[in-house]
PDB file of C-alpha atoms in Angstrom:
ATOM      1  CA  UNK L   1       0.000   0.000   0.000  1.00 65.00           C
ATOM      2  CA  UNK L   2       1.506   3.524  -0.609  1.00 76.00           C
ATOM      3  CA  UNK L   3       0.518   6.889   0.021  1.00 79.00           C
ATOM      4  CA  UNK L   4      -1.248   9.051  -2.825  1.00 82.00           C
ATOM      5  CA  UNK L   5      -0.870  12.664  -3.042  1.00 88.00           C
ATOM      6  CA  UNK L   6      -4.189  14.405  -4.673  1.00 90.00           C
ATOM      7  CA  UNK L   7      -4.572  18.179  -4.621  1.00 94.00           C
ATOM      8  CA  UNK L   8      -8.001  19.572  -2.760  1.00 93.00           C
ATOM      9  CA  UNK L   9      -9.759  20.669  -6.378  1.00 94.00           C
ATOM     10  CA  UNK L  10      -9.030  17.297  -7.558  1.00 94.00           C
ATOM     11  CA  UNK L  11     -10.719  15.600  -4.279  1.00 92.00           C
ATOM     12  CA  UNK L  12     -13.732  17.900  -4.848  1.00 93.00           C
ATOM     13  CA  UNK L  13     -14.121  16.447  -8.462  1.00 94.00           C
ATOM     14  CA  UNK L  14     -13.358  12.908  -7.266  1.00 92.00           C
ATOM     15  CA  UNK L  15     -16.372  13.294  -4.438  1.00 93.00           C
ATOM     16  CA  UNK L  16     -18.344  15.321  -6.841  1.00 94.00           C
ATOM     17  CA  UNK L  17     -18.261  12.531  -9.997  1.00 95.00           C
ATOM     18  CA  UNK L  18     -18.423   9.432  -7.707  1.00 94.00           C
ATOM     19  CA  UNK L  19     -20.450  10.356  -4.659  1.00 94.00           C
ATOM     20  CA  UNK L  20     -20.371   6.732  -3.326  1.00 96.00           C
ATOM     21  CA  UNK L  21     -17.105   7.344  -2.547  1.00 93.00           C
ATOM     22  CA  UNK L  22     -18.217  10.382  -0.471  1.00 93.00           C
ATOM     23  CA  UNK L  23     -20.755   8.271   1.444  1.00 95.00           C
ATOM     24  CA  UNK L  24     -17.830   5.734   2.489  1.00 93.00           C
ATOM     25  CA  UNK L  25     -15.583   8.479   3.752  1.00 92.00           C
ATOM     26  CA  UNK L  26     -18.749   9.861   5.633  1.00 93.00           C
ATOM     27  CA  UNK L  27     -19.261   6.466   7.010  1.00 91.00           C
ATOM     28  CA  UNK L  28     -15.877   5.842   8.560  1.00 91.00           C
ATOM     29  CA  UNK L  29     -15.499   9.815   9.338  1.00 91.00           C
ATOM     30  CA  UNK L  30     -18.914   8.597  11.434  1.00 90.00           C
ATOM     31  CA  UNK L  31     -17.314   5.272  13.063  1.00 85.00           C
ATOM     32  CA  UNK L  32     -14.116   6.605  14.367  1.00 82.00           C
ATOM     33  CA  UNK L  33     -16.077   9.504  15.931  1.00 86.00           C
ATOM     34  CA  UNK L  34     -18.739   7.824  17.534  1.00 82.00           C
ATOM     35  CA  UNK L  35     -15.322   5.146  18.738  1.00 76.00           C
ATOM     36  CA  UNK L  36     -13.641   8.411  19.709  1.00 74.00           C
ATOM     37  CA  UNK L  37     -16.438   9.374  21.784  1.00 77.00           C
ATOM     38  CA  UNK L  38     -17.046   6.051  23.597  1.00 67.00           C
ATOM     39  CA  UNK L  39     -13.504   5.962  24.799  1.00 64.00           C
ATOM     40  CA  UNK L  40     -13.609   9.363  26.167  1.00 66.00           C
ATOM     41  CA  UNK L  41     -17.061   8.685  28.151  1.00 66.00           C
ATOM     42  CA  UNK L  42     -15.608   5.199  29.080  1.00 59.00           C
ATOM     43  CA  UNK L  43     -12.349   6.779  30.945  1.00 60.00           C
ATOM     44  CA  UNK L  44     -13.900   9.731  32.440  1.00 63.00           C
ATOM     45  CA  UNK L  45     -16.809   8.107  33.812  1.00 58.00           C
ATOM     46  CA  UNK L  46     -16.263   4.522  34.611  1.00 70.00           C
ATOM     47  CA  UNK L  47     -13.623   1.943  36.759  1.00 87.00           C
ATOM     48  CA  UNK L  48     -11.390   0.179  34.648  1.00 90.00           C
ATOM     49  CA  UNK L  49     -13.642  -3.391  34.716  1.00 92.00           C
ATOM     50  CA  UNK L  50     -16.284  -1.619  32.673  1.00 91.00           C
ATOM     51  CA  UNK L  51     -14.029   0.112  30.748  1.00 90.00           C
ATOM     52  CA  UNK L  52     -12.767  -3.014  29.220  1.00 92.00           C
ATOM     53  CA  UNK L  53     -15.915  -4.525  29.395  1.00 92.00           C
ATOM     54  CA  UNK L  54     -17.382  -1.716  26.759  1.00 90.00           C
ATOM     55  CA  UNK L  55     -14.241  -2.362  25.031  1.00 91.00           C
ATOM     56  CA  UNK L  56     -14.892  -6.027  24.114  1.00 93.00           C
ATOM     57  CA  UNK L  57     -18.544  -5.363  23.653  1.00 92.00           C
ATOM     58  CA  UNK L  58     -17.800  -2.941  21.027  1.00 90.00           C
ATOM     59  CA  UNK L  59     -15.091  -5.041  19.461  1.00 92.00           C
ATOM     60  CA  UNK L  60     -18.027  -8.038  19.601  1.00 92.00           C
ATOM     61  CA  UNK L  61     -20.549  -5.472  18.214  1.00 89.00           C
ATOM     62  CA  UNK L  62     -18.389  -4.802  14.741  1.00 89.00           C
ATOM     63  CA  UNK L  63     -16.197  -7.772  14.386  1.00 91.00           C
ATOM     64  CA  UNK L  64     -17.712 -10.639  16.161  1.00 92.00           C
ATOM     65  CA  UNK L  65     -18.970 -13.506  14.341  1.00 93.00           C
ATOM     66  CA  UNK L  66     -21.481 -15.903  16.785  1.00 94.00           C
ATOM     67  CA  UNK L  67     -20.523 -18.972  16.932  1.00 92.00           C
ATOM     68  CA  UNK L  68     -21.758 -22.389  18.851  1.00 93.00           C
ATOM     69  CA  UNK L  69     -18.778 -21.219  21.721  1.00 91.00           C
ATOM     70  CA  UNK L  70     -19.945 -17.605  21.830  1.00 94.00           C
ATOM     71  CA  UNK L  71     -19.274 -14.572  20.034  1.00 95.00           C
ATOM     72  CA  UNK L  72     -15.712 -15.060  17.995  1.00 94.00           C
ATOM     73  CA  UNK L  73     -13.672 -11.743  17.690  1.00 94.00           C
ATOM     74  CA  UNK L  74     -10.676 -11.673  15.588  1.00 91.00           C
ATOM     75  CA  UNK L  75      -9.025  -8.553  17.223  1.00 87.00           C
ATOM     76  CA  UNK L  76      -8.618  -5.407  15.189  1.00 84.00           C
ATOM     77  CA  UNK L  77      -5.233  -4.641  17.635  1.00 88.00           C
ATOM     78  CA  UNK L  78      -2.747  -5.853  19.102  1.00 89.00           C
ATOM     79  CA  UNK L  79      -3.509  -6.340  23.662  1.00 89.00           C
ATOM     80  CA  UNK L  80      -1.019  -3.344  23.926  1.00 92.00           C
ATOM     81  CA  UNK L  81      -3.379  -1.647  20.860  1.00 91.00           C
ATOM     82  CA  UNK L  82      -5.999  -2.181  22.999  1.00 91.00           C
ATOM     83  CA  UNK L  83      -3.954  -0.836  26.387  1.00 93.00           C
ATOM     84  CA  UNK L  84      -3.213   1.917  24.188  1.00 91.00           C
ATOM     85  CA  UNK L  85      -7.061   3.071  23.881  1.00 88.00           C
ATOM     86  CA  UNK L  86      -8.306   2.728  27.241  1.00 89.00           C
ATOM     87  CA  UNK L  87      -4.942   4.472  28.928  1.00 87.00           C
ATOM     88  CA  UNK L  88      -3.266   1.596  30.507  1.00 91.00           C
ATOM     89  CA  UNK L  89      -0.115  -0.207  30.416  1.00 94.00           C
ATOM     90  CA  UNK L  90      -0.305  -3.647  28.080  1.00 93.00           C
ATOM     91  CA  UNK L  91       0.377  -5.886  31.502  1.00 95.00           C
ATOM     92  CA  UNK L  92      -2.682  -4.470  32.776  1.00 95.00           C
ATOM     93  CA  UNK L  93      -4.906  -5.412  29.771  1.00 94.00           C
ATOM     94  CA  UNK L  94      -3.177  -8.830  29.408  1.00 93.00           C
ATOM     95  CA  UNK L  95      -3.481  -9.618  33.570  1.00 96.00           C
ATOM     96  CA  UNK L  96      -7.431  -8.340  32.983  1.00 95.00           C
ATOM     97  CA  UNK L  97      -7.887 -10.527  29.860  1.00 94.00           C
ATOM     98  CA  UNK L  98      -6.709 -13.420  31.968  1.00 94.00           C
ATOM     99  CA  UNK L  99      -8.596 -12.911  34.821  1.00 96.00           C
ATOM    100  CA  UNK L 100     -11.626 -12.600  32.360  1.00 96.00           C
ATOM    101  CA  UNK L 101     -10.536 -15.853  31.055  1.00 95.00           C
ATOM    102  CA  UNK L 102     -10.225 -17.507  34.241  1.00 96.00           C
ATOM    103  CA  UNK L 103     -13.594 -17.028  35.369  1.00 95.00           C
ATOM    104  CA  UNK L 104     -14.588 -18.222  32.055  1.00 96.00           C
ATOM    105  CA  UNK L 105     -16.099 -14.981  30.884  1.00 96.00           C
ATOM    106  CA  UNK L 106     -13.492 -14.891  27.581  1.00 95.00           C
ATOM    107  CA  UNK L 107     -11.553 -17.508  26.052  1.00 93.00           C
ATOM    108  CA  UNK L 108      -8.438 -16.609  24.380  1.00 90.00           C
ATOM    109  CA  UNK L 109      -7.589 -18.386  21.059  1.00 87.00           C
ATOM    110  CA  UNK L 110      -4.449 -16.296  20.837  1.00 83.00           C
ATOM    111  CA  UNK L 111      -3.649 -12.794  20.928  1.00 80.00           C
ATOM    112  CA  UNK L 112      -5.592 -11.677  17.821  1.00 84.00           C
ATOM    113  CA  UNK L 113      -8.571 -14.193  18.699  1.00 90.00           C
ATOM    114  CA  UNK L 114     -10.816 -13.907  21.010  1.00 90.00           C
ATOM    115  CA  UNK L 115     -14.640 -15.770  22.086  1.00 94.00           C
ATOM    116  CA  UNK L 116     -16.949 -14.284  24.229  1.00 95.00           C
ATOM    117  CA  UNK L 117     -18.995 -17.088  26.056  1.00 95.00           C
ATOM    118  CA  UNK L 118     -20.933 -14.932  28.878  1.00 94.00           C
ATOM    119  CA  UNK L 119     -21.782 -11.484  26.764  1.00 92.00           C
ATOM    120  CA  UNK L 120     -24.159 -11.103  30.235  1.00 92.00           C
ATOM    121  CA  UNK L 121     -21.094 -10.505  32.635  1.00 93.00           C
ATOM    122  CA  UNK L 122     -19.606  -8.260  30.175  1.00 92.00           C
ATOM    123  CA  UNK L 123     -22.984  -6.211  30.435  1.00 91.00           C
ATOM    124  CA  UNK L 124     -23.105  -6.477  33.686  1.00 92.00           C
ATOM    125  CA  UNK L 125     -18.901  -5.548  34.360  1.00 91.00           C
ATOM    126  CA  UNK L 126     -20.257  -2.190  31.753  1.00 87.00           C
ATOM    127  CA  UNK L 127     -23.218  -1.132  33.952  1.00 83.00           C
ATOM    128  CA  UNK L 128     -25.219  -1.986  30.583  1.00 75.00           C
TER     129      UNK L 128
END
């Protein structure tokens, strides 16, 4: 993939001649705001349990797949990508994954996998 350089009259004509390219843009414009302003509620307001908790459900809401072991997620990020968004250092995440997976709550195919099998506690852990 490399980088292409277009001039702002030239984007205008682009948008103007194929406007389903303007709706995508509009789309993910859309997405990483309404992500943007779910991680800022998330760490103002709640403990860092929830926090996580909304993290996964979101992550189950636009990549999981259900499956007869739960809701499969094959992780956008890496556990320190995921650190990264919710302020916290990658240990943290990985020690709160495990103790998620330990009470059977998660279950951890490897670090870009993971299955849901009790969406209800993660509710619950999110005040949902």
């Amino acid at each position: 993939m490399g980088v292409c350089v277009i001039t702002k009259e030239r984007f205008h004509s682009l948008l103007y001649t194929h406007p389903d390219i303007a709706i995508s843009i509009i789309d993910e414009l859309g997405k990483r705001i309404s992500a943007m302003e779910n991680a800022f509620q998330s760490m103002s307001v709640r403990n860092l349990d929830a926090r996580i908790a909304l993290l996964l459900l979101d992550y189950a809401n636009r990549y999981g797949i259900m499956t007869k072991d739960g809701v499969k997620i094959n992780l956008p990020i890496s556990r320190e990508g995921m650190a990264n968004q919710l302020g916290i250092a990658r240990e943290t995440m990985s020690r709160k994954l495990s103790q998620l997976e330990k009470k059977g709550v998660i279950l951890s195919e490897n670090n870009r996998v993971l299955i849901i099998k009790k969406m209800d506690i993660l509710d619950e852990m999110a005040g949902i």
